[in-house]
mmCIF file of C-alpha atoms in Angstrom:
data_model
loop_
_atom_site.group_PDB
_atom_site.id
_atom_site.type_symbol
_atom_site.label_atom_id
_atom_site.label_comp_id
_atom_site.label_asym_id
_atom_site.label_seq_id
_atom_site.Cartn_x
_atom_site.Cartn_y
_atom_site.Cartn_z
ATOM 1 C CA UNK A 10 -15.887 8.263 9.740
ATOM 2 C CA UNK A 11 -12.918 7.059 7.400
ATOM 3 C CA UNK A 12 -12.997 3.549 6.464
ATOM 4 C CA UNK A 13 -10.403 2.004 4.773
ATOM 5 C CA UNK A 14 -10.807 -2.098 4.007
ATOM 6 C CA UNK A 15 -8.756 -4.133 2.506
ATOM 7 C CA UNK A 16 -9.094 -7.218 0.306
ATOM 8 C CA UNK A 17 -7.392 -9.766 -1.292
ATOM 9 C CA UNK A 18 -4.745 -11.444 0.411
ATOM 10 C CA UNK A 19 -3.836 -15.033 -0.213
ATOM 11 C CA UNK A 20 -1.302 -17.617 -0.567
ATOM 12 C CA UNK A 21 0.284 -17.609 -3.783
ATOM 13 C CA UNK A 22 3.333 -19.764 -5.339
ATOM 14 C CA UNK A 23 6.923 -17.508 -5.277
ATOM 15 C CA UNK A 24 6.594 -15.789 -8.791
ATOM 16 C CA UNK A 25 3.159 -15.351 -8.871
ATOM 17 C CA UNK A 26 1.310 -12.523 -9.030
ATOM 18 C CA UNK A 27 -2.104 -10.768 -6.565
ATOM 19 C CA UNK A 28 -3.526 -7.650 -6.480
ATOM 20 C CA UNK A 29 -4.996 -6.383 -3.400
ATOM 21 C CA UNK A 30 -7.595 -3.793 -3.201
ATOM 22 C CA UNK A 31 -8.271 -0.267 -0.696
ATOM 23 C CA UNK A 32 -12.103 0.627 -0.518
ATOM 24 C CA UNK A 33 -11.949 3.728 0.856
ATOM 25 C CA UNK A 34 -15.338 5.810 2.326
ATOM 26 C CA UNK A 35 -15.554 8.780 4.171
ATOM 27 C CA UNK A 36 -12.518 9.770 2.261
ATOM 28 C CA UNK A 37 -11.859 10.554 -1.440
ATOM 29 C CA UNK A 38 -8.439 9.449 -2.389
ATOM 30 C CA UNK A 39 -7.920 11.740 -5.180
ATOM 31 C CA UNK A 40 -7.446 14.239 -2.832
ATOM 32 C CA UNK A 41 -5.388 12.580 -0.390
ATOM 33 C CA UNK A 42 -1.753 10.918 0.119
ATOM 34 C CA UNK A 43 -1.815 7.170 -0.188
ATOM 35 C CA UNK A 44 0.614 4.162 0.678
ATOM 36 C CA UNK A 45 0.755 1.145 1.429
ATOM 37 C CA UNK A 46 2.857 -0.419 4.290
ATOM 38 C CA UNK A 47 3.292 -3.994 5.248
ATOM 39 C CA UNK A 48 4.909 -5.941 8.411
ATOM 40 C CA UNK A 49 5.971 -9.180 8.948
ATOM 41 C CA UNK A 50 6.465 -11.100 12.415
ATOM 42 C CA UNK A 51 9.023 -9.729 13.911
ATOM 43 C CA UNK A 52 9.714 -7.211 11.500
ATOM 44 C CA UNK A 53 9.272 -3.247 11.643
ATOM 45 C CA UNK A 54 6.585 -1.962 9.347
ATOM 46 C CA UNK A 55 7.507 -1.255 6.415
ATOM 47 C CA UNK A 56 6.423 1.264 3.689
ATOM 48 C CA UNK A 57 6.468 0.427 0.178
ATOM 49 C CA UNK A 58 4.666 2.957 -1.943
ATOM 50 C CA UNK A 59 2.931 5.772 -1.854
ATOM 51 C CA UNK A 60 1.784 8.914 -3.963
ATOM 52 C CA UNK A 61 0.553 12.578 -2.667
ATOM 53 C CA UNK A 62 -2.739 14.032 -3.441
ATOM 54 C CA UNK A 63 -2.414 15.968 -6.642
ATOM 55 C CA UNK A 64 0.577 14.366 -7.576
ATOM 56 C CA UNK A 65 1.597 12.156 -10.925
ATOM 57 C CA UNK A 66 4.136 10.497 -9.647
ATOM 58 C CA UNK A 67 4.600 7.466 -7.234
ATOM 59 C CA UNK A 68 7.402 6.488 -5.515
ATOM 60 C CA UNK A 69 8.406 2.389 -4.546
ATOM 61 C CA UNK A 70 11.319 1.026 -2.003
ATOM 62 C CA UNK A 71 13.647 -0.495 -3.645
ATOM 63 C CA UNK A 72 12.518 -3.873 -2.173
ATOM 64 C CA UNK A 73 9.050 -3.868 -4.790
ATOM 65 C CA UNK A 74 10.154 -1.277 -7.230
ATOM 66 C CA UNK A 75 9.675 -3.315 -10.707
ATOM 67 C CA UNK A 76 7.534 -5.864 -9.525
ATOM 68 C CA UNK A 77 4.560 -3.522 -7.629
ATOM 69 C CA UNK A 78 2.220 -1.030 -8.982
ATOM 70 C CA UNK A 79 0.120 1.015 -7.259
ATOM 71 C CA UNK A 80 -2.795 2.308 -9.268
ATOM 72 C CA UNK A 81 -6.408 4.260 -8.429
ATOM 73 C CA UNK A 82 -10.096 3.635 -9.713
ATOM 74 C CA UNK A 83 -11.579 7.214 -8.883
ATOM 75 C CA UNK A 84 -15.267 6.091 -9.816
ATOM 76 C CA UNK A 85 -14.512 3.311 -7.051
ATOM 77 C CA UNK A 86 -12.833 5.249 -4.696
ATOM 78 C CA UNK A 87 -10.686 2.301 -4.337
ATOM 79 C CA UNK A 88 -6.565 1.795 -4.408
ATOM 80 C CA UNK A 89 -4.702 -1.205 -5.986
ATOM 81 C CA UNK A 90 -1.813 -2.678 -5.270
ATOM 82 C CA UNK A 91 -0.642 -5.208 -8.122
ATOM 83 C CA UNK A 92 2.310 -7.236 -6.910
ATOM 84 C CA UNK A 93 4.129 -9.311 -9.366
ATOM 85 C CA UNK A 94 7.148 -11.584 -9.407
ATOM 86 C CA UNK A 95 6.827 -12.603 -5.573
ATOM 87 C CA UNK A 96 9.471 -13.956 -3.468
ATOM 88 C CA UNK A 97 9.248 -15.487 0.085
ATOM 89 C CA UNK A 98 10.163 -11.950 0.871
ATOM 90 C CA UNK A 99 7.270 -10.401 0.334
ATOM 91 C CA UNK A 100 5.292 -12.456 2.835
ATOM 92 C CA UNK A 101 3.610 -9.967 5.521
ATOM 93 C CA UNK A 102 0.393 -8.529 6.369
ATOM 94 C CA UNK A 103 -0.519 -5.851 3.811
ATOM 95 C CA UNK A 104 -1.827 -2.008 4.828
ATOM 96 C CA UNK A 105 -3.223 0.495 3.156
ATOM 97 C CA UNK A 106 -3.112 3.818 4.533
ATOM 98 C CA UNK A 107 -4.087 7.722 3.913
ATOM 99 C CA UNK A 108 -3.879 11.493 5.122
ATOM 100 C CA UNK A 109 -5.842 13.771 3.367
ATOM 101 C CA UNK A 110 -4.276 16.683 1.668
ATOM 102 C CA UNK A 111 -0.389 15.731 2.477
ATOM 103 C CA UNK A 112 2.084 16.211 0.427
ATOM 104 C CA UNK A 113 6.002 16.171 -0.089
ATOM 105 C CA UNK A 114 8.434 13.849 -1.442
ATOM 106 C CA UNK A 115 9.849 10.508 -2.432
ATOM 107 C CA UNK A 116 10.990 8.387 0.518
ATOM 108 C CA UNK A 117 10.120 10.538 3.353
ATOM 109 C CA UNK A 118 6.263 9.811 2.604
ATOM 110 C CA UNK A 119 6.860 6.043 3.473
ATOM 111 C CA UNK A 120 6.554 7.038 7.370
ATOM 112 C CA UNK A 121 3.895 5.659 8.913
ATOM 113 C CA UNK A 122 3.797 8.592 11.378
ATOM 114 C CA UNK A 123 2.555 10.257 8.928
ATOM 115 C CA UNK A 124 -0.757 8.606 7.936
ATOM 116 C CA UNK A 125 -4.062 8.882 9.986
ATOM 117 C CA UNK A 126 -6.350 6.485 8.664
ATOM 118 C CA UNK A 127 -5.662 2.891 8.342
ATOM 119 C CA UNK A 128 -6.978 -0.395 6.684
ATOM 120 C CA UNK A 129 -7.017 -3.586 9.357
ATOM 121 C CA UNK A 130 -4.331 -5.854 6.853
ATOM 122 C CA UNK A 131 -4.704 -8.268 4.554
ATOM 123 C CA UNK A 132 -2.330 -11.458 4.626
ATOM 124 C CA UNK A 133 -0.191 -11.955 1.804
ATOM 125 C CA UNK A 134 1.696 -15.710 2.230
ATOM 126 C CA UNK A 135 4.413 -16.527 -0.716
ATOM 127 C CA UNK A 136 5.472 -20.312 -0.372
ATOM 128 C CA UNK A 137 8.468 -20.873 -1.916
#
C-alpha cells in the first residue's frame, strides 16, 4: 500500500524558515507527479507546488513562488518542502500528495482531484 507521512511542522516566528519532509513507500517518486497542498480553517485547499514524473521543471503559486522550494532525495525516497521568508499567511496544515505516472502542465497540476495518494498533514503555525 502507498504511504505517504509527513514531518516537520512547527511554530515558527514570521520570517523564519522550516522544511518539511514526504517519506514516501510503496511508491517511488521519481516516477510519479508530486505536490504539495495545504488548507487552512476555513479555507479551500490549496495547491502550491508540484512537478510531473520525468519532468525538470517545477511549478509554484504565486502565493510561495520565491520563498518555497520543493526538492527530492531519490536514495530516500523522500520530498522536501523548504519554506522560507514566512508570513502569517502561510499558516495551514501542510500535504503532500502523489499520482504515479501523471503528467501535464504548470497550474493545472495543482488540482487536488488529481492526486491519489495522500500524506495525513503536518501543522505549520507562523506567529506574527
Amino acid at each position: 500500500e502507498v504511504q505517504l507521512v509527513e514531518s516537520g511542522g512547527g511554530l515558527v516566528q514570521a520570517g523564519g524558515s522550516l522544511t518539511l519532509s514526504c517519506a514516501a513507500s510503496g511508491l517511488t517518486i521519481d516516477d510519479a507527479g508530486i505536490a504539495w497542498f495545504r488548507q487552512a480553517p476555513g479555507k479551500e485547499r490549496e495547491g502550491i507546488v508540484c512537478s510531473t514524473s520525468h519532468g525538470g521543471t517545477t511549478f509554484y503559486a504565486d502565493s510561495v513562488k520565491g520563498r518555497f522550494t520543493m526538492s527530492s532525495d531519490s536514495a530516500k525516497n523522500t520530498v522536501y518542502l523548504q519554506m522560507n521568508s514566512l508570513k502569517s499567511q502561510d499558516t495551514a496544515a501542510y500535504y503532500c500528495a502523489a499520482e504515479r505516472g501523471l503528467t501535464g502542465w504548470g497550474r493545472a497540476l495543482l488540482m487536488p482531484a488529481l492526486y491519489t495518494y495522500w500524506g495525513r498533514g503536518a501543522q505549520v503555525t507562523v506567529s506574527s
